């Protein structure tokens, strides 16, 4: 009994630890994505500055200015690709959580159904035992009636025997 209790406690703790690890992983993934989004915003600010930068003659952009702007834009695209990868991982965590909730709900539903079946079975057994008890009480009531009737008959017979013996003794004494 104690072993079973300890086993159940250990299983509950392991589920709690697993849920905590999943939650921590999910939070870590969210922080990664938020950091990438902040980096993307900062690079867009750099890109805007590079577009406004005009170091050429008469205030025109030079090849170097355009290459710098294109390089910043390329870094933004690479960062976007990383964001998409991390979002995919985050969605997989979310899908896993949904599957866990569904499996937990299914297991709970099955346990509830099993409990309901057990309760129904016990109610049926209880009803059967009550019927048997009522039948035995009726039977014992009939038996009690017959026992009382038998005792009354024995008393009447004993009284008759005693009466006849006393009547016989009176005759012997009177004679």
PDB file of C-alpha atoms in Angstrom:
ATOM      1  CA  UNK A   1       0.000   0.000   0.000  1.00  0.00           C
ATOM      2  CA  UNK A   2       2.763   2.418   0.935  1.00  0.00           C
ATOM      3  CA  UNK A   3       4.698   1.481  -2.195  1.00  0.00           C
ATOM      4  CA  UNK A   4       1.676   2.289  -4.352  1.00  0.00           C
ATOM      5  CA  UNK A   5       1.218   5.626  -2.617  1.00  0.00           C
ATOM      6  CA  UNK A   6       4.878   6.515  -3.090  1.00  0.00           C
ATOM      7  CA  UNK A   7       4.685   5.474  -6.742  1.00  0.00           C
ATOM      8  CA  UNK A   8       1.661   7.730  -7.346  1.00  0.00           C
ATOM      9  CA  UNK A   9       3.398  10.646  -5.583  1.00  0.00           C
ATOM     10  CA  UNK A  10       6.537  10.113  -7.675  1.00  0.00           C
ATOM     11  CA  UNK A  11       4.509  10.062 -10.907  1.00  0.00           C
ATOM     12  CA  UNK A  12       2.743  13.315  -9.972  1.00  0.00           C
ATOM     13  CA  UNK A  13       6.066  14.991  -9.238  1.00  0.00           C
ATOM     14  CA  UNK A  14       7.562  13.825 -12.532  1.00  0.00           C
ATOM     15  CA  UNK A  15       4.580  15.243 -14.457  1.00  0.00           C
ATOM     16  CA  UNK A  16       4.946  18.548 -12.594  1.00  0.00           C
ATOM     17  CA  UNK A  17       8.687  18.683 -13.390  1.00  0.00           C
ATOM     18  CA  UNK A  18       8.032  17.879 -17.051  1.00  0.00           C
ATOM     19  CA  UNK A  19       5.380  20.596 -17.276  1.00  0.00           C
ATOM     20  CA  UNK A  20       7.795  23.049 -15.644  1.00  0.00           C
ATOM     21  CA  UNK A  21      10.556  22.155 -18.148  1.00  0.00           C
ATOM     22  CA  UNK A  22       8.139  22.630 -21.067  1.00  0.00           C
ATOM     23  CA  UNK A  23       7.022  25.982 -19.696  1.00  0.00           C
ATOM     24  CA  UNK A  24      10.628  27.107 -19.218  1.00  0.00           C
ATOM     25  CA  UNK A  25      11.509  26.037 -22.770  1.00  0.00           C
ATOM     26  CA  UNK A  26       8.515  27.913 -24.126  1.00  0.00           C
ATOM     27  CA  UNK A  27       9.464  31.055 -22.195  1.00  0.00           C
ATOM     28  CA  UNK A  28      13.075  30.809 -23.353  1.00  0.00           C
ATOM     29  CA  UNK A  29      11.900  30.514 -26.940  1.00  0.00           C
ATOM     30  CA  UNK A  30       9.685  33.589 -26.542  1.00  0.00           C
ATOM     31  CA  UNK A  31      12.618  35.582 -25.151  1.00  0.00           C
ATOM     32  CA  UNK A  32      14.745  34.555 -28.156  1.00  0.00           C
ATOM     33  CA  UNK A  33      12.062  35.748 -30.571  1.00  0.00           C
ATOM     34  CA  UNK A  34      11.593  39.024 -28.694  1.00  0.00           C
ATOM     35  CA  UNK A  35      15.359  39.636 -28.792  1.00  0.00           C
ATOM     36  CA  UNK A  36      15.411  38.958 -32.548  1.00  0.00           C
ATOM     37  CA  UNK A  37      12.502  41.362 -33.060  1.00  0.00           C
ATOM     38  CA  UNK A  38      14.298  44.064 -31.095  1.00  0.00           C
ATOM     39  CA  UNK A  39      17.416  43.463 -33.194  1.00  0.00           C
ATOM     40  CA  UNK A  40      15.295  43.757 -36.337  1.00  0.00           C
ATOM     41  CA  UNK A  41      13.862  47.088 -35.175  1.00  0.00           C
ATOM     42  CA  UNK A  42      17.366  48.401 -34.441  1.00  0.00           C
ATOM     43  CA  UNK A  43      18.588  47.362 -37.901  1.00  0.00           C
ATOM     44  CA  UNK A  44      15.622  49.089 -39.543  1.00  0.00           C
ATOM     45  CA  UNK A  45      16.677  52.249 -37.739  1.00  0.00           C
ATOM     46  CA  UNK A  46      20.189  51.779 -39.141  1.00  0.00           C
ATOM     47  CA  UNK A  47      18.725  51.186 -42.601  1.00  0.00           C
ATOM     48  CA  UNK A  48      16.735  54.436 -42.444  1.00  0.00           C
ATOM     49  CA  UNK A  49      19.879  56.305 -41.437  1.00  0.00           C
ATOM     50  CA  UNK A  50      21.881  54.719 -44.264  1.00  0.00           C
ATOM     51  CA  UNK A  51      19.217  55.735 -46.803  1.00  0.00           C
ATOM     52  CA  UNK A  52      19.475  59.339 -45.645  1.00  0.00           C
ATOM     53  CA  UNK A  53      23.258  59.249 -45.745  1.00  0.00           C
ATOM     54  CA  UNK A  54      24.573  61.118 -48.791  1.00  0.00           C
ATOM     55  CA  UNK A  55      28.318  61.423 -48.865  1.00  0.00           C
ATOM     56  CA  UNK A  56      28.681  62.039 -52.581  1.00  0.00           C
ATOM     57  CA  UNK A  57      29.280  65.180 -54.550  1.00  0.00           C
ATOM     58  CA  UNK A  58      26.345  67.585 -54.564  1.00  0.00           C
ATOM     59  CA  UNK A  59      24.562  65.477 -51.836  1.00  0.00           C
ATOM     60  CA  UNK A  60      24.092  62.331 -53.884  1.00  0.00           C
ATOM     61  CA  UNK A  61      24.523  58.772 -52.594  1.00  0.00           C
ATOM     62  CA  UNK A  62      27.701  56.963 -53.484  1.00  0.00           C
ATOM     63  CA  UNK A  63      28.143  53.316 -54.359  1.00  0.00           C
ATOM     64  CA  UNK A  64      29.516  52.802 -50.860  1.00  0.00           C
ATOM     65  CA  UNK A  65      26.353  54.325 -49.311  1.00  0.00           C
ATOM     66  CA  UNK A  66      24.134  52.071 -51.426  1.00  0.00           C
ATOM     67  CA  UNK A  67      26.244  48.971 -50.620  1.00  0.00           C
ATOM     68  CA  UNK A  68      26.056  49.828 -46.906  1.00  0.00           C
ATOM     69  CA  UNK A  69      22.255  50.170 -47.153  1.00  0.00           C
ATOM     70  CA  UNK A  70      22.024  46.871 -49.053  1.00  0.00           C
ATOM     71  CA  UNK A  71      24.207  45.109 -46.464  1.00  0.00           C
ATOM     72  CA  UNK A  72      21.974  46.332 -43.645  1.00  0.00           C
ATOM     73  CA  UNK A  73      18.923  45.178 -45.631  1.00  0.00           C
ATOM     74  CA  UNK A  74      20.563  41.761 -46.158  1.00  0.00           C
ATOM     75  CA  UNK A  75      21.152  41.479 -42.395  1.00  0.00           C
ATOM     76  CA  UNK A  76      17.500  42.338 -41.801  1.00  0.00           C
ATOM     77  CA  UNK A  77      16.450  39.527 -44.174  1.00  0.00           C
ATOM     78  CA  UNK A  78      18.782  37.049 -42.431  1.00  0.00           C
ATOM     79  CA  UNK A  79      17.374  38.150 -39.091  1.00  0.00           C
ATOM     80  CA  UNK A  80      13.832  37.644 -40.460  1.00  0.00           C
ATOM     81  CA  UNK A  81      14.779  34.113 -41.487  1.00  0.00           C
ATOM     82  CA  UNK A  82      16.002  33.428 -37.938  1.00  0.00           C
ATOM     83  CA  UNK A  83      12.762  34.850 -36.565  1.00  0.00           C
ATOM     84  CA  UNK A  84      10.761  32.480 -38.783  1.00  0.00           C
ATOM     85  CA  UNK A  85      12.832  29.485 -37.613  1.00  0.00           C
ATOM     86  CA  UNK A  86      12.363  30.405 -33.969  1.00  0.00           C
ATOM     87  CA  UNK A  87       8.639  31.016 -34.495  1.00  0.00           C
ATOM     88  CA  UNK A  88       8.342  27.546 -36.005  1.00  0.00           C
ATOM     89  CA  UNK A  89       9.973  26.071 -32.890  1.00  0.00           C
ATOM     90  CA  UNK A  90       7.636  28.142 -30.698  1.00  0.00           C
ATOM     91  CA  UNK A  91       4.610  26.880 -32.621  1.00  0.00           C
ATOM     92  CA  UNK A  92       5.831  23.308 -32.203  1.00  0.00           C
ATOM     93  CA  UNK A  93       5.989  23.897 -28.441  1.00  0.00           C
ATOM     94  CA  UNK A  94       2.460  25.254 -28.563  1.00  0.00           C
ATOM     95  CA  UNK A  95       1.273  22.241 -30.593  1.00  0.00           C
ATOM     96  CA  UNK A  96       2.935  19.942 -28.086  1.00  0.00           C
ATOM     97  CA  UNK A  97       1.163  21.715 -25.248  1.00  0.00           C
ATOM     98  CA  UNK A  98      -2.175  21.387 -27.047  1.00  0.00           C
ATOM     99  CA  UNK A  99      -1.552  17.671 -27.583  1.00  0.00           C
ATOM    100  CA  UNK A 100      -0.670  17.256 -23.908  1.00  0.00           C
ATOM    101  CA  UNK A 101      -3.846  19.028 -22.843  1.00  0.00           C
ATOM    102  CA  UNK A 102      -5.891  16.851 -25.192  1.00  0.00           C
ATOM    103  CA  UNK A 103      -4.263  13.639 -23.955  1.00  0.00           C
ATOM    104  CA  UNK A 104      -4.765  14.741 -20.339  1.00  0.00           C
ATOM    105  CA  UNK A 105      -8.404  15.529 -21.065  1.00  0.00           C
ATOM    106  CA  UNK A 106      -8.861  12.145 -22.745  1.00  0.00           C
ATOM    107  CA  UNK A 107      -7.196  10.329 -19.833  1.00  0.00           C
ATOM    108  CA  UNK A 108      -9.360  12.232 -17.346  1.00  0.00           C
ATOM    109  CA  UNK A 109     -12.460  11.414 -19.345  1.00  0.00           C
ATOM    110  CA  UNK A 110     -11.521   7.739 -19.414  1.00  0.00           C
ATOM    111  CA  UNK A 111     -10.884   7.745 -15.659  1.00  0.00           C
ATOM    112  CA  UNK A 112     -14.233   9.433 -15.032  1.00  0.00           C
ATOM    113  CA  UNK A 113     -15.969   6.863 -17.237  1.00  0.00           C
ATOM    114  CA  UNK A 114     -14.233   4.058 -15.349  1.00  0.00           C
ATOM    115  CA  UNK A 115     -15.276   5.586 -12.022  1.00  0.00           C
ATOM    116  CA  UNK A 116     -18.857   5.928 -13.239  1.00  0.00           C
ATOM    117  CA  UNK A 117     -18.867   2.286 -14.371  1.00  0.00           C
ATOM    118  CA  UNK A 118     -17.474   1.183 -11.010  1.00  0.00           C
ATOM    119  CA  UNK A 119     -20.094   3.241  -9.157  1.00  0.00           C
ATOM    120  CA  UNK A 120     -22.871   1.759 -11.320  1.00  0.00           C
ATOM    121  CA  UNK A 121     -21.572  -1.755 -10.667  1.00  0.00           C
ATOM    122  CA  UNK A 122     -21.434  -1.115  -6.922  1.00  0.00           C
ATOM    123  CA  UNK A 123     -24.958   0.349  -6.948  1.00  0.00           C
ATOM    124  CA  UNK A 124     -26.226  -2.747  -8.778  1.00  0.00           C
ATOM    125  CA  UNK A 125     -24.485  -5.014  -6.264  1.00  0.00           C
ATOM    126  CA  UNK A 126     -25.923  -2.963  -3.404  1.00  0.00           C
ATOM    127  CA  UNK A 127     -29.442  -3.301  -4.842  1.00  0.00           C
ATOM    128  CA  UNK A 128     -28.980  -7.064  -5.272  1.00  0.00           C
ATOM    129  CA  UNK A 129     -27.767  -7.416  -1.684  1.00  0.00           C
ATOM    130  CA  UNK A 130     -30.753  -5.395  -0.425  1.00  0.00           C
ATOM    131  CA  UNK A 131     -33.139  -7.691  -2.295  1.00  0.00           C
ATOM    132  CA  UNK A 132     -31.399 -10.746  -0.847  1.00  0.00           C
ATOM    133  CA  UNK A 133     -31.574  -9.233   2.645  1.00  0.00           C
ATOM    134  CA  UNK A 134     -35.298  -8.507   2.262  1.00  0.00           C
ATOM    135  CA  UNK A 135     -35.898 -12.066   1.043  1.00  0.00           C
ATOM    136  CA  UNK A 136     -33.965 -13.468   4.012  1.00  0.00           C
ATOM    137  CA  UNK A 137     -35.883 -11.236   6.423  1.00  0.00           C
ATOM    138  CA  UNK A 138     -39.198 -12.474   4.991  1.00  0.00           C
ATOM    139  CA  UNK A 139     -37.977 -16.045   5.189  1.00  0.00           C
ATOM    140  CA  UNK A 140     -36.752 -15.602   8.760  1.00  0.00           C
ATOM    141  CA  UNK A 141     -40.096 -13.935   9.606  1.00  0.00           C
ATOM    142  CA  UNK A 142     -41.913 -17.028   8.312  1.00  0.00           C
ATOM    143  CA  UNK A 143     -39.509 -19.275  10.214  1.00  0.00           C
ATOM    144  CA  UNK A 144     -40.105 -17.299  13.395  1.00  0.00           C
ATOM    145  CA  UNK A 145     -43.844 -17.726  12.945  1.00  0.00           C
ATOM    146  CA  UNK A 146     -43.438 -21.493  12.574  1.00  0.00           C
ATOM    147  CA  UNK A 147     -41.135 -21.688  15.607  1.00  0.00           C
ATOM    148  CA  UNK A 148     -43.634 -19.763  17.727  1.00  0.00           C
ATOM    149  CA  UNK A 149     -46.450 -21.966  16.469  1.00  0.00           C
ATOM    150  CA  UNK A 150     -44.423 -25.089  17.313  1.00  0.00           C
ATOM    151  CA  UNK A 151     -43.646 -23.796  20.819  1.00  0.00           C
ATOM    152  CA  UNK A 152     -47.317 -22.978  21.390  1.00  0.00           C
ATOM    153  CA  UNK A 153     -48.237 -26.475  20.251  1.00  0.00           C
ATOM    154  CA  UNK A 154     -45.640 -27.981  22.612  1.00  0.00           C
ATOM    155  CA  UNK A 155     -46.968 -25.878  25.495  1.00  0.00           C
ATOM    156  CA  UNK A 156     -50.516 -26.998  24.771  1.00  0.00           C
ATOM    157  CA  UNK A 157     -49.356 -30.636  24.576  1.00  0.00           C
ATOM    158  CA  UNK A 158     -47.318 -30.279  27.809  1.00  0.00           C
ATOM    159  CA  UNK A 159     -50.314 -28.636  29.529  1.00  0.00           C
ATOM    160  CA  UNK A 160     -52.599 -31.454  28.373  1.00  0.00           C
ATOM    161  CA  UNK A 161     -50.140 -34.097  29.612  1.00  0.00           C
ATOM    162  CA  UNK A 162     -49.780 -32.370  32.982  1.00  0.00           C
ATOM    163  CA  UNK A 163     -53.568 -31.956  33.264  1.00  0.00           C
ATOM    164  CA  UNK A 164     -54.199 -35.629  32.530  1.00  0.00           C
ATOM    165  CA  UNK A 165     -51.491 -36.720  35.001  1.00  0.00           C
ATOM    166  CA  UNK A 166     -52.943 -34.502  37.709  1.00  0.00           C
ATOM    167  CA  UNK A 167     -56.415 -35.783  36.978  1.00  0.00           C
ATOM    168  CA  UNK A 168     -55.068 -39.351  37.225  1.00  0.00           C
ATOM    169  CA  UNK A 169     -53.294 -38.548  40.533  1.00  0.00           C
ATOM    170  CA  UNK A 170     -56.546 -37.111  41.969  1.00  0.00           C
ATOM    171  CA  UNK A 171     -58.373 -40.285  41.054  1.00  0.00           C
ATOM    172  CA  UNK A 172     -55.684 -42.381  42.687  1.00  0.00           C
ATOM    173  CA  UNK A 173     -55.798 -40.308  45.867  1.00  0.00           C
ATOM    174  CA  UNK A 174     -59.539 -40.268  46.031  1.00  0.00           C
ATOM    175  CA  UNK A 175     -59.859 -43.946  45.521  1.00  0.00           C
TER     176      UNK A 175
END
